[in-house]
Coordinates of C-alpha atoms and ligand atoms in Angstrom, one line a residue:
M1 CA 108.8 -107.6 -78.3
A2 CA 109.2 -106.2 -74.8
I3 CA 111.0 -108.2 -72.2
T4 CA 109.6 -108.6 -68.7
P5 CA 111.9 -108.6 -65.7
S6 CA 110.3 -111.7 -64.3
A7 CA 110.8 -113.7 -67.6
L8 CA 114.4 -112.7 -67.6
L9 CA 114.9 -113.7 -64.0
A10 CA 113.3 -117.0 -64.7
A11 CA 115.7 -117.6 -67.6
L12 CA 118.7 -117.2 -65.3
S13 CA 120.1 -120.0 -63.1
A14 CA 122.3 -120.4 -60.0
D15 CA 123.8 -123.6 -61.4
H16 CA 125.4 -122.3 -64.6
A17 CA 126.0 -119.0 -66.4
V18 CA 123.8 -118.1 -69.4
S19 CA 125.2 -115.8 -72.0
G20 CA 123.6 -112.5 -73.1
A21 CA 123.3 -113.9 -76.7
E22 CA 121.5 -117.1 -75.4
L23 CA 119.1 -115.0 -73.2
A24 CA 118.4 -112.7 -76.2
R25 CA 117.6 -115.8 -78.4
R26 CA 115.4 -117.4 -75.8
L27 CA 113.4 -114.3 -75.0
Q28 CA 113.4 -113.1 -78.6
V29 CA 114.8 -109.6 -77.9
T30 CA 118.1 -107.9 -78.7
R31 CA 121.3 -108.3 -76.5
A32 CA 121.0 -104.6 -75.7
A33 CA 117.5 -105.1 -74.3
V34 CA 118.8 -108.0 -72.2
W35 CA 121.7 -105.9 -70.9
K36 CA 119.4 -103.0 -70.0
Q37 CA 117.0 -105.3 -68.1
I38 CA 119.8 -107.0 -66.3
E39 CA 120.9 -103.6 -65.0
Q40 CA 117.4 -102.9 -63.8
L41 CA 117.1 -106.2 -62.0
R42 CA 120.4 -105.4 -60.3
E43 CA 119.1 -102.0 -59.3
L44 CA 116.1 -103.7 -57.7
G45 CA 118.5 -105.9 -55.6
A46 CA 118.3 -109.1 -57.6
P47 CA 121.3 -111.3 -57.1
V48 CA 122.5 -111.3 -60.8
E49 CA 126.3 -111.8 -61.1
A50 CA 128.5 -111.5 -64.1
A51 CA 130.2 -114.8 -64.8
A52 CA 133.7 -113.9 -66.1
G53 CA 133.1 -113.7 -69.9
R54 CA 130.4 -116.4 -69.8
G55 CA 127.3 -114.3 -69.2
Y56 CA 125.2 -114.0 -66.1
R57 CA 124.3 -116.3 -63.2
L58 CA 122.3 -116.0 -60.0
A59 CA 124.1 -115.9 -56.6
W60 CA 121.5 -118.3 -55.3
P61 CA 118.5 -120.2 -56.7
L62 CA 115.4 -118.0 -56.8
E63 CA 112.0 -119.4 -56.1
P64 CA 109.3 -117.0 -57.4
L65 CA 106.4 -116.3 -55.2
D66 CA 103.4 -118.2 -56.6
A67 CA 99.8 -117.7 -55.4
A68 CA 98.8 -121.3 -56.4
R69 CA 101.6 -122.9 -54.4
I70 CA 100.8 -120.7 -51.4
R71 CA 97.2 -121.8 -51.6
D72 CA 98.3 -125.4 -51.9
G73 CA 100.0 -125.1 -48.5
L74 CA 96.8 -124.0 -46.7
D75 CA 94.4 -126.4 -45.0
A76 CA 90.9 -126.3 -46.2
A77 CA 89.5 -124.2 -43.3
T78 CA 92.1 -121.5 -43.8
R79 CA 91.7 -121.5 -47.5
K80 CA 87.9 -120.9 -47.0
R81 CA 88.6 -117.9 -44.7
L82 CA 90.8 -116.2 -47.3
A83 CA 88.9 -113.7 -49.4
E84 CA 91.9 -112.6 -51.5
L85 CA 95.5 -113.6 -52.0
S86 CA 97.5 -111.4 -54.4
V87 CA 101.2 -111.7 -55.4
H88 CA 102.8 -108.6 -57.0
W89 CA 106.1 -108.4 -58.8
R90 CA 106.7 -104.8 -57.6
I91 CA 104.5 -102.6 -55.4
D92 CA 105.0 -99.5 -53.3
S93 CA 104.2 -101.4 -50.1
T94 CA 102.1 -104.5 -49.5
S95 CA 100.7 -102.8 -46.4
T96 CA 99.9 -99.6 -48.2
E97 CA 98.1 -101.7 -50.8
L98 CA 95.9 -103.3 -48.2
L99 CA 95.2 -100.0 -46.5
R100 CA 93.9 -98.7 -49.9
R101 CA 91.6 -101.8 -50.1
A102 CA 90.5 -101.7 -46.5
S103 CA 87.2 -99.9 -47.0
T104 CA 85.9 -102.3 -49.6
A105 CA 87.5 -105.6 -48.4
S106 CA 84.9 -108.3 -47.6
G107 CA 87.1 -110.7 -45.6
I108 CA 90.7 -111.6 -44.9
E109 CA 93.1 -110.4 -47.6
V110 CA 96.7 -111.2 -48.0
C111 CA 99.2 -109.3 -50.3
L112 CA 102.8 -110.3 -51.1
A113 CA 105.4 -108.8 -53.4
E114 CA 108.8 -109.7 -54.8
T115 CA 110.0 -106.2 -54.1
Q116 CA 108.6 -102.9 -52.6
S117 CA 109.6 -99.5 -53.8
A118 CA 108.4 -97.8 -50.5
G119 CA 108.6 -100.5 -47.9
R120 CA 107.8 -99.1 -44.5
G121 CA 109.1 -100.0 -41.0
R122 CA 108.0 -98.9 -37.5
R123 CA 108.6 -95.3 -36.4
G124 CA 108.8 -94.0 -40.0
R125 CA 111.8 -96.1 -41.0
E126 CA 112.3 -97.5 -44.5
W127 CA 112.1 -101.3 -44.8
Q128 CA 114.8 -102.6 -47.2
S129 CA 113.0 -104.7 -49.9
P130 CA 115.5 -106.1 -52.4
L131 CA 114.0 -108.2 -55.1
G132 CA 113.5 -111.9 -55.1
G133 CA 114.9 -113.2 -51.8
N134 CA 112.9 -112.1 -48.8
L135 CA 109.2 -112.1 -47.8
Y136 CA 107.2 -108.9 -47.9
F137 CA 103.8 -109.9 -46.6
S138 CA 100.7 -108.1 -45.4
L139 CA 97.3 -109.4 -44.1
L140 CA 94.1 -107.4 -43.6
R141 CA 91.4 -108.5 -41.1
R142 CA 88.4 -106.8 -39.7
F143 CA 87.5 -106.8 -36.0
D144 CA 84.0 -106.1 -34.7
A145 CA 85.1 -105.1 -31.2
G146 CA 86.9 -101.8 -32.0
M147 CA 90.5 -100.6 -31.7
A148 CA 90.2 -100.3 -27.9
Q149 CA 90.1 -104.1 -27.7
L150 CA 93.2 -104.7 -29.8
S151 CA 96.0 -104.0 -27.2
G152 CA 98.5 -106.8 -27.4
L153 CA 97.7 -107.6 -31.1
S154 CA 101.3 -106.9 -32.3
L155 CA 102.6 -109.4 -29.6
V156 CA 100.1 -112.0 -30.8
V157 CA 101.4 -111.5 -34.4
G158 CA 104.9 -112.0 -33.1
T159 CA 104.0 -115.4 -31.6
A160 CA 102.4 -116.4 -34.9
V161 CA 105.5 -115.5 -36.9
V162 CA 107.7 -117.5 -34.5
A163 CA 105.3 -120.5 -34.8
A164 CA 105.4 -120.2 -38.7
L165 CA 109.2 -120.2 -38.6
A166 CA 109.2 -123.2 -36.3
D167 CA 106.9 -125.0 -38.8
C168 CA 109.6 -124.5 -41.4
G169 CA 112.3 -125.8 -39.1
V170 CA 113.7 -122.5 -37.8
A171 CA 113.7 -122.8 -34.1
E172 CA 116.2 -120.5 -32.5
V173 CA 114.1 -117.4 -32.7
G174 CA 112.6 -115.1 -30.1
L175 CA 110.7 -111.8 -29.6
K176 CA 112.1 -108.5 -28.4
W177 CA 109.1 -106.5 -27.1
P178 CA 107.0 -105.3 -28.7
N179 CA 107.5 -107.3 -31.9
D180 CA 111.0 -107.6 -33.3
V181 CA 111.8 -111.1 -34.3
L182 CA 115.4 -111.8 -33.4
A183 CA 117.9 -114.6 -33.9
D184 CA 121.4 -114.6 -32.5
G185 CA 120.7 -111.1 -31.1
R186 CA 120.0 -109.7 -34.6
K187 CA 116.8 -108.7 -36.4
L188 CA 115.4 -111.5 -38.6
A189 CA 111.9 -110.1 -39.1
G190 CA 109.9 -107.0 -38.4
I191 CA 106.2 -106.5 -37.8
L192 CA 104.2 -103.3 -38.4
V193 CA 100.5 -103.3 -37.3
E194 CA 98.4 -100.4 -38.6
L195 CA 94.8 -99.9 -37.4
G196 CA 91.9 -98.0 -38.9
G197 CA 88.2 -97.6 -38.3
E198 CA 86.3 -96.9 -35.0
F199 CA 87.8 -96.8 -31.5
L200 CA 84.7 -98.5 -30.1
G201 CA 83.1 -99.9 -33.2
P202 CA 84.2 -102.0 -36.1
C203 CA 87.8 -101.6 -37.2
H204 CA 90.5 -103.2 -39.3
A205 CA 94.1 -104.1 -38.9
V206 CA 96.7 -104.3 -41.6
I207 CA 99.5 -106.5 -40.4
G208 CA 102.8 -106.1 -42.3
I209 CA 105.6 -108.7 -41.9
G210 CA 109.0 -108.6 -43.5
I211 CA 111.2 -111.7 -43.1
N212 CA 114.9 -111.7 -44.2
L213 CA 115.6 -114.9 -46.0
R214 CA 118.4 -113.7 -48.2
L215 CA 119.7 -110.2 -47.4
P216 CA 122.3 -109.0 -49.9
A217 CA 125.3 -107.3 -48.3
A218 CA 124.3 -103.9 -49.9
A219 CA 120.8 -104.0 -48.3
C220 CA 122.2 -105.2 -45.0
A221 CA 124.6 -102.2 -44.9
R222 CA 121.7 -99.8 -45.2
I223 CA 119.9 -101.2 -42.1
D224 CA 120.6 -99.2 -39.0
Q225 CA 120.7 -102.1 -36.6
P226 CA 122.3 -105.6 -36.6
A227 CA 120.3 -107.8 -39.0
I228 CA 120.4 -111.5 -39.9
D229 CA 118.8 -113.7 -42.6
L230 CA 117.6 -117.3 -42.8
A231 CA 120.4 -118.1 -45.2
S232 CA 123.0 -117.5 -42.5
L233 CA 120.9 -118.8 -39.6
C234 CA 120.1 -122.1 -41.4
R235 CA 123.5 -122.4 -43.0
G236 CA 122.3 -122.2 -46.6
K237 CA 119.2 -124.4 -46.1
V238 CA 116.7 -121.6 -46.6
P239 CA 113.0 -122.6 -46.3
S240 CA 110.8 -122.2 -49.4
R241 CA 109.3 -118.7 -49.5
N242 CA 105.9 -120.1 -50.7
V243 CA 105.8 -122.7 -47.9
L244 CA 106.7 -120.0 -45.3
A245 CA 104.1 -117.7 -46.7
A246 CA 101.5 -120.4 -46.4
R247 CA 102.5 -121.2 -42.8
L248 CA 102.3 -117.5 -41.9
I249 CA 98.8 -117.3 -43.3
V250 CA 97.7 -120.5 -41.4
R251 CA 99.3 -119.4 -38.1
L252 CA 98.0 -115.8 -38.4
V253 CA 94.4 -116.6 -39.3
D254 CA 94.2 -119.0 -36.4
A255 CA 95.9 -116.6 -33.9
L256 CA 93.8 -113.6 -34.9
D257 CA 90.5 -115.7 -34.6
R258 CA 91.6 -116.7 -31.0
F259 CA 92.7 -113.2 -30.2
A260 CA 89.3 -111.8 -31.4
A261 CA 87.5 -114.3 -29.2
Q262 CA 89.7 -114.4 -26.1
G263 CA 92.0 -111.4 -26.2
F264 CA 95.7 -111.3 -25.3
A265 CA 95.3 -113.6 -22.2
A266 CA 95.1 -116.6 -24.5
F267 CA 98.6 -115.8 -25.7
A268 CA 100.3 -114.9 -22.4
E269 CA 102.1 -118.3 -22.1
A270 CA 103.1 -118.4 -25.8
Y271 CA 104.5 -114.9 -25.6
A272 CA 106.4 -115.7 -22.4
R273 CA 108.1 -118.6 -24.2
C274 CA 109.5 -116.3 -26.8
D275 CA 110.2 -113.3 -24.6
L276 CA 113.9 -112.3 -25.0
L277 CA 113.7 -109.3 -22.5
R278 CA 112.5 -111.1 -19.4
G279 CA 115.3 -111.0 -16.8
R280 CA 117.4 -108.8 -18.9
D281 CA 118.8 -105.4 -17.8
L282 CA 117.0 -102.8 -20.0
R283 CA 117.0 -99.2 -21.0
V284 CA 113.6 -97.8 -21.7
F285 CA 113.6 -94.6 -23.9
A286 CA 110.6 -92.4 -23.1
A287 CA 109.9 -89.0 -24.6
S288 CA 111.9 -87.1 -22.0
A289 CA 113.9 -89.6 -20.0
V290 CA 115.7 -92.9 -20.1
H291 CA 114.7 -95.5 -17.4
E292 CA 116.8 -98.4 -16.4
G293 CA 115.4 -101.7 -14.9
V294 CA 115.0 -105.4 -15.4
G295 CA 112.5 -106.9 -17.9
A296 CA 109.6 -108.7 -16.0
G297 CA 107.4 -109.9 -18.8
V298 CA 104.2 -108.3 -20.1
D299 CA 100.8 -107.6 -18.5
E300 CA 97.3 -108.6 -19.6
R301 CA 97.3 -105.8 -22.2
G302 CA 100.7 -106.7 -23.6
A303 CA 102.4 -103.7 -21.9
L304 CA 106.1 -104.2 -21.0
I305 CA 106.7 -104.6 -17.2
V306 CA 110.0 -103.3 -16.0
R307 CA 111.2 -103.7 -12.4
H308 CA 113.1 -100.7 -10.9
G309 CA 114.3 -101.9 -7.5
K310 CA 111.1 -102.7 -5.6
S311 CA 108.7 -101.0 -7.9
T312 CA 107.5 -101.9 -11.3
T313 CA 106.4 -99.7 -14.3
H314 CA 104.2 -100.8 -17.2
Y315 CA 105.1 -99.3 -20.6
D316 CA 102.9 -99.1 -23.7
S317 CA 104.7 -99.7 -27.0
A318 CA 103.4 -96.5 -28.5
E319 CA 105.2 -94.5 -25.8
V320 CA 108.7 -96.0 -25.6
S321 CA 111.4 -97.9 -27.3
V322 CA 113.6 -100.4 -25.4
R323 CA 117.1 -101.8 -25.6
A324 CA 119.0 -104.4 -23.6
A325 CA 121.5 -102.6 -21.5
Ligands
LIG1 C1 109.7 -103.0 -38.4 O1 110.2 -101.8 -38.5 O2 110.3 -103.8 -37.8 C2 108.5 -103.4 -39.2 C3 108.8 -103.8 -40.6 C4 107.6 -104.3 -41.4 C5 108.0 -104.5 -42.9 C6 106.9 -105.1 -43.6 S1 107.4 -105.7 -45.2 C7 105.8 -106.0 -45.6 C8 105.0 -104.8 -45.1 N1 105.0 -103.7 -46.1 C9 105.6 -102.7 -45.6 O3 105.8 -101.6 -46.2 N2 106.1 -102.9 -44.3 C10 105.7 -104.3 -43.9

């Protein structure tokens, strides 16, 4: 009988070691098959440790993503708004999956995965997606108004992520324009908004969110900027992934409905409360020059305002990247 990686992972524990022979007996496969699958789990980034001659154990307790538990965490109104909630063991990218589905989707769709083989970040970067510890989450929603009306959307998503984290007891979190979620000056979560459809007519947004809950050292070393996970931020008391996923859905569905009706103006105050760049000395990297100034909030479209002496400039996120000086 073939052994599935999820069944093997479920048979392991963080409390005690389980021997290869015991795993083979429980899963009704050979010890060689167990060994081979353990190696594959490790390659995917699962925290499987060898326990000095006693078999294998997990570096931390794993809570598998579970669509039923996520649905249980939704209020009735949000549950009704959700056309599809899919949880994958392994996928190329949850956002790529929803982009594939965008032309036929009838309502709001959410896709999660335990690991991604081609996780994507902003500006063509790779998003590290080790198995079993983090959240890889995407949501698809249609908008009647057209892409022209969606400026500020990624900032709105940032405020929803901060609110969902606060719902789970994670408070010391802010936003670095346009939408990096930072804690202790390091990146805790990333947001990638991809739009499709008509500029003036109906369009759709695929909102991809990656949240570091447990970032193994090997994955952390491959990230080209300082990163942090909830395990270190919350001193080991990591929120449930299923509860956090549910809170993300609730906060996002609500925020996107309000954004569709009222635009970015309805979020200006919420964004200002999370804005980590206001009052900071900044370097703004444009195509051909670097501008220095002081962060002065965002305008009604969500563009970054930077004060240079007595004048101000408004920067769109597509044109520049920004760093605290
Ligand atoms: C960033 O560069 O900060 C954005 C990162 C977005 C990562 C998430 S993980 C879930 C979804 N699927 C992807 O391939 N990317 C987004």
